XYZ file of N, CA, C and O in Angstrom:
620
model
N 115.676 168.879 146.228
C 115.893 170.173 145.620
C 116.642 171.053 146.605
O 116.305 171.103 147.784
N 117.636 171.762 146.163
C 118.395 172.677 147.004
C 118.100 174.097 146.555
O 118.214 174.423 145.379
N 117.693 174.920 147.492
C 117.411 176.318 147.220
C 118.490 177.145 147.901
O 118.729 176.985 149.096
N 119.162 177.983 147.161
C 120.203 178.828 147.747
C 119.573 180.122 148.241
O 118.795 180.754 147.540
N 119.898 180.476 149.459
C 119.491 181.774 149.989
C 120.759 182.580 150.206
O 121.872 182.065 150.100
N 120.597 183.815 150.554
C 121.757 184.664 150.789
C 122.592 184.141 151.952
O 123.801 184.328 151.983
N 121.951 183.472 152.894
C 122.662 183.029 154.089
C 123.108 181.576 154.050
O 124.202 181.239 154.482
N 122.279 180.691 153.541
C 122.567 179.265 153.682
C 121.741 178.478 152.671
O 120.601 178.817 152.409
N 122.288 177.383 152.135
C 121.462 176.561 151.239
C 120.388 175.821 152.044
O 120.607 175.451 153.200
N 119.250 175.633 151.452
C 118.142 174.938 152.096
C 117.803 173.707 151.258
O 117.565 173.821 150.055
N 117.822 172.542 151.876
C 117.467 171.305 151.181
C 116.050 170.920 151.573
O 115.714 170.901 152.753
N 115.223 170.631 150.594
C 113.853 170.209 150.859
C 113.748 168.716 150.596
O 114.220 168.237 149.568
N 113.144 168.000 151.541
C 112.940 166.567 151.370
C 111.461 166.263 151.546
O 110.736 167.002 152.219
N 111.023 165.161 150.951
C 109.610 164.813 151.068
C 109.328 164.226 152.457
O 110.232 163.970 153.254
N 108.070 164.007 152.741
C 107.654 163.579 154.078
C 108.188 162.200 154.461
O 108.538 161.968 155.615
N 108.261 161.258 153.513
C 108.780 159.924 153.835
C 110.258 160.012 154.184
O 110.716 159.409 155.165
N 111.011 160.771 153.416
C 112.441 160.934 153.738
C 112.613 161.628 155.084
O 113.511 161.292 155.858
N 111.755 162.587 155.385
C 111.802 163.282 156.674
C 111.547 162.289 157.813
O 112.229 162.315 158.829
N 110.593 161.368 157.632
C 110.297 160.363 158.656
C 111.479 159.409 158.809
O 111.810 158.992 159.925
N 112.124 159.061 157.699
C 113.298 158.188 157.745
C 114.414 158.832 158.573
O 115.057 158.177 159.396
N 114.640 160.127 158.384
C 115.655 160.847 159.153
C 115.273 160.888 160.630
O 116.100 160.638 161.510
N 114.027 161.186 160.926
C 113.566 161.229 162.314
C 113.758 159.876 162.991
O 114.286 159.799 164.110
N 113.360 158.811 162.326
C 113.491 157.469 162.902
C 114.951 157.119 163.146
O 115.289 156.496 164.160
N 115.836 157.523 162.246
C 117.256 157.220 162.413
C 117.863 157.995 163.587
O 118.849 157.554 164.175
N 117.259 159.117 163.940
C 117.810 159.956 165.002
C 117.342 159.559 166.402
O 117.907 160.030 167.381
N 116.328 158.702 166.500
C 115.792 158.323 167.813
C 116.163 156.875 168.091
O 115.694 155.964 167.405
N 116.983 156.633 169.116
C 117.401 155.254 169.416
C 116.214 154.345 169.735
O 115.316 154.730 170.482
N 116.204 153.163 169.122
C 115.193 152.161 169.440
C 113.893 152.264 168.680
O 112.979 151.479 168.905
N 113.775 153.235 167.778
C 112.530 153.397 167.035
C 112.456 152.369 165.910
O 113.414 152.145 165.183
N 111.319 151.731 165.789
C 111.031 150.787 164.714
C 110.622 151.592 163.482
O 109.814 152.525 163.591
N 111.149 151.241 162.302
C 110.844 151.983 161.082
C 110.663 151.026 159.918
O 111.405 150.055 159.767
N 109.679 151.317 159.084
C 109.489 150.558 157.847
C 108.797 151.461 156.831
O 108.058 152.383 157.200
N 109.030 151.170 155.569
C 108.307 151.862 154.504
C 108.031 150.885 153.387
O 108.789 149.943 153.180
N 106.906 151.114 152.702
C 106.484 150.239 151.610
C 105.709 151.041 150.584
O 105.144 152.088 150.894
N 105.630 150.478 149.381
C 104.771 151.030 148.336
C 103.406 150.368 148.427
O 103.314 149.146 148.584
N 102.353 151.166 148.352
C 100.978 150.672 148.370
C 100.329 150.959 147.023
O 100.514 152.040 146.466
N 99.562 150.006 146.531
C 98.827 150.204 145.283
C 97.480 150.854 145.586
O 96.427 150.337 145.219
N 97.529 151.962 146.267
C 96.330 152.739 146.604
C 96.702 154.207 146.449
O 97.866 154.587 146.636
N 95.721 155.017 146.115
C 96.004 156.437 145.910
C 96.413 157.103 147.219
O 96.027 156.665 148.310
N 97.187 158.157 147.089
C 97.591 158.932 148.255
C 96.356 159.387 149.039
O 96.316 159.284 150.262
N 95.348 159.892 148.322
C 94.143 160.388 149.002
C 93.473 159.295 149.830
O 93.045 159.544 150.958
N 93.395 158.100 149.285
C 92.761 156.990 150.016
C 93.575 156.609 151.248
O 93.034 156.410 152.332
N 94.897 156.494 151.082
C 95.762 156.136 152.204
C 95.680 157.207 153.287
O 95.481 156.912 154.463
N 95.791 158.467 152.888
C 95.847 159.518 153.894
C 94.494 159.783 154.543
O 94.415 160.148 155.716
N 93.425 159.573 153.820
C 92.091 159.707 154.434
C 91.945 158.700 155.576
O 91.433 159.027 156.645
N 92.419 157.474 155.347
C 92.334 156.451 156.394
C 93.234 156.811 157.585
O 92.784 156.818 158.733
N 94.500 157.111 157.343
C 95.415 157.434 158.436
C 94.936 158.678 159.180
O 94.979 158.727 160.414
N 94.471 159.671 158.457
C 94.020 160.925 159.065
C 92.797 160.796 159.950
O 92.553 161.652 160.808
N 92.028 159.737 159.779
C 90.881 159.459 160.650
C 91.424 158.725 161.879
O 91.197 157.538 162.085
N 92.178 159.442 162.678
C 92.982 158.849 163.737
C 92.169 158.106 164.797
O 92.644 157.115 165.353
N 90.972 158.565 165.081
C 90.173 157.882 166.104
C 89.795 156.474 165.662
O 89.605 155.592 166.484
N 89.711 156.270 164.374
C 89.435 154.944 163.818
C 90.719 154.187 163.494
O 90.868 153.007 163.814
N 91.678 154.868 162.853
C 92.848 154.165 162.336
C 93.872 153.799 163.416
O 94.475 152.721 163.341
N 94.095 154.653 164.397
C 95.159 154.356 165.361
C 94.899 153.075 166.162
O 95.799 152.237 166.275
N 93.695 152.847 166.708
C 93.490 151.570 167.408
C 93.581 150.358 166.477
O 93.984 149.272 166.904
N 93.249 150.536 165.209
C 93.328 149.419 164.262
C 94.772 149.128 163.860
O 95.116 147.972 163.601
N 95.610 150.149 163.826
C 96.983 149.974 163.371
C 97.961 149.737 164.520
O 98.879 148.940 164.403
N 97.780 150.463 165.613
C 98.679 150.379 166.764
C 97.953 149.591 167.841
O 97.127 150.128 168.568
N 98.252 148.334 167.933
C 97.496 147.428 168.800
C 97.640 147.723 170.288
O 96.907 147.166 171.092
N 98.567 148.590 170.667
C 98.667 148.992 172.068
C 97.506 149.898 172.468
O 97.211 150.049 173.641
N 96.847 150.521 171.473
C 95.734 151.435 171.739
C 94.404 150.693 171.666
O 94.086 150.079 170.649
N 93.624 150.800 172.721
C 92.244 150.325 172.673
C 91.356 151.459 172.173
O 90.357 151.253 171.492
N 91.759 152.680 172.534
C 90.982 153.868 172.165
C 91.948 155.016 171.913
O 92.970 155.143 172.593
N 91.619 155.865 170.933
C 92.427 157.037 170.612
C 91.458 158.160 170.287
O 90.737 158.083 169.296
N 91.397 159.182 171.141
C 90.428 160.274 170.979
C 91.124 161.620 170.847
O 91.976 161.964 171.662
N 90.715 162.380 169.842
C 91.203 163.750 169.677
C 90.421 164.611 170.666
O 89.190 164.634 170.642
N 91.136 165.330 171.528
C 90.471 166.144 172.544
C 90.662 167.636 172.311
O 89.912 168.446 172.861
N 91.660 168.006 171.513
C 91.880 169.407 171.144
C 92.416 169.450 169.721
O 93.135 168.559 169.303
N 92.050 170.527 169.016
C 92.541 170.697 167.643
C 92.679 172.181 167.368
O 91.746 172.948 167.560
N 93.890 172.549 166.950
C 94.131 173.917 166.518
C 94.994 173.853 165.267
O 96.211 173.660 165.354
N 94.356 173.925 164.103
C 95.071 173.759 162.842
C 95.629 172.355 162.739
O 94.918 171.369 162.921
N 96.937 172.251 162.497
C 97.559 170.927 162.380
C 98.065 170.397 163.721
O 98.598 169.299 163.784
N 97.878 171.160 164.783
C 98.282 170.734 166.131
C 97.083 170.102 166.839
O 96.042 170.731 166.966
N 97.249 168.870 167.286
C 96.176 168.159 167.977
C 96.691 167.641 169.310
O 97.897 167.472 169.499
N 95.777 167.351 170.181
C 96.076 166.646 171.427
C 95.111 165.470 171.455
O 93.924 165.616 171.174
N 95.661 164.302 171.763
C 94.839 163.090 171.772
C 95.077 162.324 173.066
O 96.175 162.352 173.623
N 94.037 161.636 173.506
C 94.163 160.755 174.664
C 94.019 159.322 174.183
O 93.073 158.976 173.473
N 94.992 158.512 174.590
C 94.984 157.095 174.232
C 94.767 156.272 175.483
O 95.257 156.621 176.565
N 94.018 155.185 175.321
C 93.802 154.235 176.406
C 94.262 152.878 175.890
O 93.889 152.462 174.795
N 95.082 152.211 176.685
C 95.580 150.898 176.330
C 94.652 149.802 176.834
O 93.672 150.055 177.537
N 94.993 148.585 176.504
C 94.145 147.437 176.830
C 94.141 147.093 178.318
O 93.237 146.418 178.795
N 95.138 147.539 179.059
C 95.154 147.263 180.504
C 94.827 148.516 181.309
O 95.086 148.575 182.500
N 94.253 149.528 180.641
C 93.835 150.744 181.316
C 94.883 151.839 181.351
O 94.623 152.919 181.866
N 96.083 151.561 180.847
C 97.104 152.604 180.807
C 96.647 153.737 179.891
O 95.923 153.518 178.934
N 97.055 154.946 180.220
C 96.614 156.129 179.476
C 97.801 156.981 179.081
O 98.807 157.001 179.776
N 97.648 157.682 177.989
C 98.675 158.614 177.545
C 98.037 159.788 176.846
O 96.974 159.660 176.240
N 98.652 160.951 176.954
C 98.207 162.144 176.251
C 99.268 162.479 175.211
O 100.427 162.701 175.560
N 98.863 162.467 173.963
C 99.786 162.658 172.847
C 99.633 164.045 172.237
O 98.510 164.496 171.982
N 100.766 164.688 171.995
C 100.806 165.869 171.141
C 100.977 165.347 169.731
O 101.828 164.490 169.471
N 100.148 165.849 168.821
C 100.115 165.328 167.455
C 100.254 166.482 166.478
O 99.635 167.530 166.661
N 101.066 166.277 165.454
C 101.093 167.163 164.292
C 100.518 166.342 163.149
O 101.041 165.278 162.816
N 99.426 166.822 162.568
C 98.755 166.110 161.483
C 98.516 167.061 160.326
O 97.793 168.055 160.467
N 99.175 166.762 159.214
C 98.944 167.508 157.983
C 99.053 166.516 156.833
O 99.441 165.375 157.039
N 98.741 166.954 155.666
C 98.726 166.051 154.522
C 100.074 165.356 154.356
O 101.106 166.000 154.176
N 100.076 164.025 154.485
C 101.276 163.241 154.305
C 102.166 163.122 155.524
O 103.187 162.439 155.471
N 101.803 163.726 156.635
C 102.670 163.718 157.827
C 101.839 163.625 159.098
O 100.915 164.405 159.306
N 102.187 162.672 159.936
C 101.558 162.527 161.248
C 102.653 162.161 162.235
O 103.316 161.133 162.079
N 102.859 162.997 163.227
C 103.839 162.725 164.270
C 103.133 162.819 165.615
O 102.452 163.813 165.891
N 103.271 161.774 166.434
C 102.608 161.698 167.737
C 103.664 161.425 168.800
O 104.533 160.582 168.589
N 103.552 162.133 169.941
C 104.461 161.821 171.030
C 103.823 162.152 172.368
O 103.073 163.103 172.485
N 104.114 161.287 173.328
C 103.761 161.568 174.708
C 105.042 161.477 175.528
O 106.135 161.482 174.974
N 104.935 161.371 176.835
C 106.130 161.341 177.679
C 107.008 160.125 177.417
O 108.207 160.168 177.618
N 106.405 159.010 177.003
C 107.140 157.754 176.922
C 107.317 157.188 175.518
O 108.100 156.269 175.332
N 106.578 157.694 174.550
C 106.603 157.081 173.213
C 106.542 158.153 172.127
O 106.029 159.254 172.339
N 107.049 157.788 170.964
C 106.964 158.625 169.777
C 106.604 157.717 168.609
O 107.011 156.553 168.569
N 105.827 158.225 167.681
C 105.470 157.437 166.511
C 104.898 158.327 165.430
O 104.591 159.490 165.665
N 104.756 157.748 164.260
C 104.188 158.548 163.197
C 104.073 157.816 161.885
O 104.501 156.659 161.739
N 103.482 158.523 160.946
C 103.272 158.037 159.586
C 103.635 159.150 158.625
O 103.448 160.331 158.918
N 104.102 158.751 157.456
C 104.350 159.699 156.381
C 103.958 159.021 155.081
O 104.032 157.793 154.962
N 103.542 159.817 154.113
C 103.136 159.255 152.824
C 103.379 160.273 151.719
O 103.232 161.477 151.934
N 103.755 159.758 150.553
C 103.914 160.585 149.360
C 103.418 159.791 148.162
O 103.539 158.568 148.136
N 102.828 160.477 147.178
C 102.460 159.765 145.953
C 103.707 159.181 145.297
O 104.774 159.797 145.309
N 103.563 157.965 144.751
C 104.678 157.316 144.062
C 104.091 156.508 142.913
O 103.427 155.501 143.147
N 104.355 156.951 141.702
C 103.794 156.275 140.539
C 102.277 156.283 140.620
O 101.657 157.304 140.883
N 101.682 155.115 140.417
C 100.223 154.980 140.493
C 99.738 154.786 141.932
O 98.552 154.689 142.171
N 100.654 154.691 142.878
C 100.287 154.407 144.256
C 100.871 155.406 145.229
O 101.008 156.591 144.931
N 101.252 154.886 146.397
C 101.707 155.731 147.494
C 102.835 155.036 148.247
O 102.739 153.838 148.525
N 103.875 155.758 148.591
C 104.918 155.250 149.481
C 104.543 155.697 150.888
O 104.279 156.865 151.130
N 104.491 154.729 151.805
C 104.074 154.986 153.188
C 105.189 154.550 154.128
O 105.781 153.485 153.948
N 105.443 155.369 155.140
C 106.414 155.042 156.181
C 105.708 155.061 157.525
O 104.788 155.853 157.749
N 106.145 154.178 158.404
C 105.635 154.138 159.776
C 106.816 153.997 160.720
O 107.795 153.315 160.392
N 106.743 154.650 161.860
C 107.780 154.470 162.870
C 107.156 154.596 164.241
O 106.086 155.172 164.405
N 107.824 154.033 165.221
C 107.343 154.154 166.586
C 108.292 153.497 167.556
O 109.034 152.584 167.192
N 108.283 154.000 168.761
C 109.125 153.403 169.773
C 109.159 154.225 171.038
O 108.487 155.245 171.159
N 109.984 153.783 171.967
C 110.063 154.450 173.268
C 110.855 155.747 173.209
O 111.754 155.901 172.393
N 110.499 156.681 174.091
C 111.218 157.955 174.257
C 111.800 158.007 175.656
O 111.553 158.958 176.391
N 112.494 156.993 176.037
C 113.016 156.903 177.397
C 114.481 156.491 177.349
O 114.931 155.927 176.354
N 115.218 156.748 178.432
C 116.587 156.226 178.473
C 116.563 154.710 178.291
O 115.687 154.031 178.814
N 117.492 154.200 177.542
C 117.514 152.762 177.257
C 116.583 152.381 176.131
O 116.307 151.205 175.908
N 116.102 153.369 175.383
C 115.155 153.114 174.306
C 115.665 152.154 173.255
O 114.913 151.354 172.717
N 116.962 152.218 172.972
C 117.522 151.319 171.958
C 117.406 149.864 172.400
O 116.999 148.996 171.631
N 117.723 149.588 173.658
C 117.607 148.221 174.179
C 116.154 147.766 174.200
O 115.843 146.631 173.842
N 115.250 148.661 174.566
C 113.820 148.320 174.582
C 113.357 148.014 173.164
O 112.636 147.049 172.918
N 113.778 148.833 172.190
C 113.404 148.605 170.796
C 113.882 147.263 170.283
O 113.161 146.546 169.593
N 115.110 146.898 170.621
C 115.635 145.601 170.202
C 114.876 144.462 170.868
O 114.605 143.438 170.248
N 114.505 144.663 172.130
C 113.733 143.655 172.857
C 112.392 143.392 172.168
O 111.918 142.268 172.110
N 111.795 144.443 171.609
C 110.509 144.297 170.921
C 110.643 143.943 169.449
O 109.684 143.992 168.698
N 111.841 143.592 169.000
C 111.982 143.051 167.649
C 112.450 144.020 166.595
O 112.249 143.777 165.409
N 113.048 145.133 166.976
C 113.575 146.058 165.982
C 112.484 146.611 165.078
O 111.466 147.102 165.555
N 112.679 146.508 163.780
C 111.739 147.093 162.818
C 110.496 146.248 162.569
O 109.622 146.643 161.799
N 110.381 145.099 163.203
C 109.202 144.245 162.989
C 107.904 144.943 163.373
O 106.874 144.740 162.741
N 107.938 145.760 164.419
C 106.724 146.454 164.843
C 106.177 147.365 163.754
O 104.981 147.365 163.459
N 107.041 148.149 163.131
C 106.603 149.045 162.058
C 106.130 148.252 160.850
O 105.160 148.626 160.186
N 106.797 147.132 160.555
C 106.354 146.299 159.427
C 104.961 145.721 159.703
O 104.127 145.633 158.792
N 104.689 145.322 160.951
C 103.348 144.812 161.298
C 102.286 145.897 161.116
O 101.189 145.625 160.625
N 102.613 147.117 161.508
C 101.662 148.228 161.343
C 101.360 148.437 159.866
O 100.199 148.616 159.485
N 102.374 148.393 159.006
C 102.127 148.565 157.571
C 101.329 147.398 156.997
O 100.505 147.594 156.100
N 101.530 146.175 157.500
C 100.695 145.042 157.060
C 99.237 145.272 157.441
O 98.330 144.995 156.651
N 99.000 145.776 158.651
C 97.616 146.071 159.069
C 97.021 147.161 158.198
O 95.843 147.083 157.818
N 97.816 148.186 157.885
C 97.325 149.246 157.012
C 96.943 148.683 155.656
O 95.860 148.972 155.132
N 97.791 147.854 155.081
C 97.498 147.232 153.774
C 96.192 146.458 153.842
O 95.343 146.543 152.962
N 96.033 145.668 154.896
C 94.829 144.864 155.071
C 93.587 145.738 155.229
O 92.541 145.446 154.654
N 93.701 146.817 155.990
C 92.545 147.696 156.214
C 92.165 148.507 154.981
O 91.025 148.940 154.863
N 93.109 148.708 154.086
C 92.804 149.428 152.844
C 92.244 148.508 151.760
O 91.707 148.998 150.773
N 92.386 147.194 151.948
C 91.928 146.234 150.930
C 90.414 146.199 150.817
O 89.680 146.525 151.665
């Protein structure tokens, strides 16, 4: 939908399209989207329970804890399987989750679609050479694996 203002036209896009644009703008980010035969509320309730869902979906995380929350702005601490740690700034609202720390960026988006939900996932490095690192890790396969885990966990 395009809304005309006195100064400039404004285009509104849904959360999945917004995630697609974000993923395309960051070199090396893995991106995938799929239709799920589950309600938006069910999908988003699971993703929004980040302390449970992030370690189950993102296998690099052994633990993911929310340590601060102010509205849709969160701060989370992640611990990896070899003891590595990261502090993520998170934006979490209905249908949109964006997480980033010094070295990585990732997120989820979802919108109702027909009887189900369209879900997008992306993630990758936020460092120089990110595109080469992303290709080394298999391009979009990482995001597709995350969506397979999500499908399995919702079953």
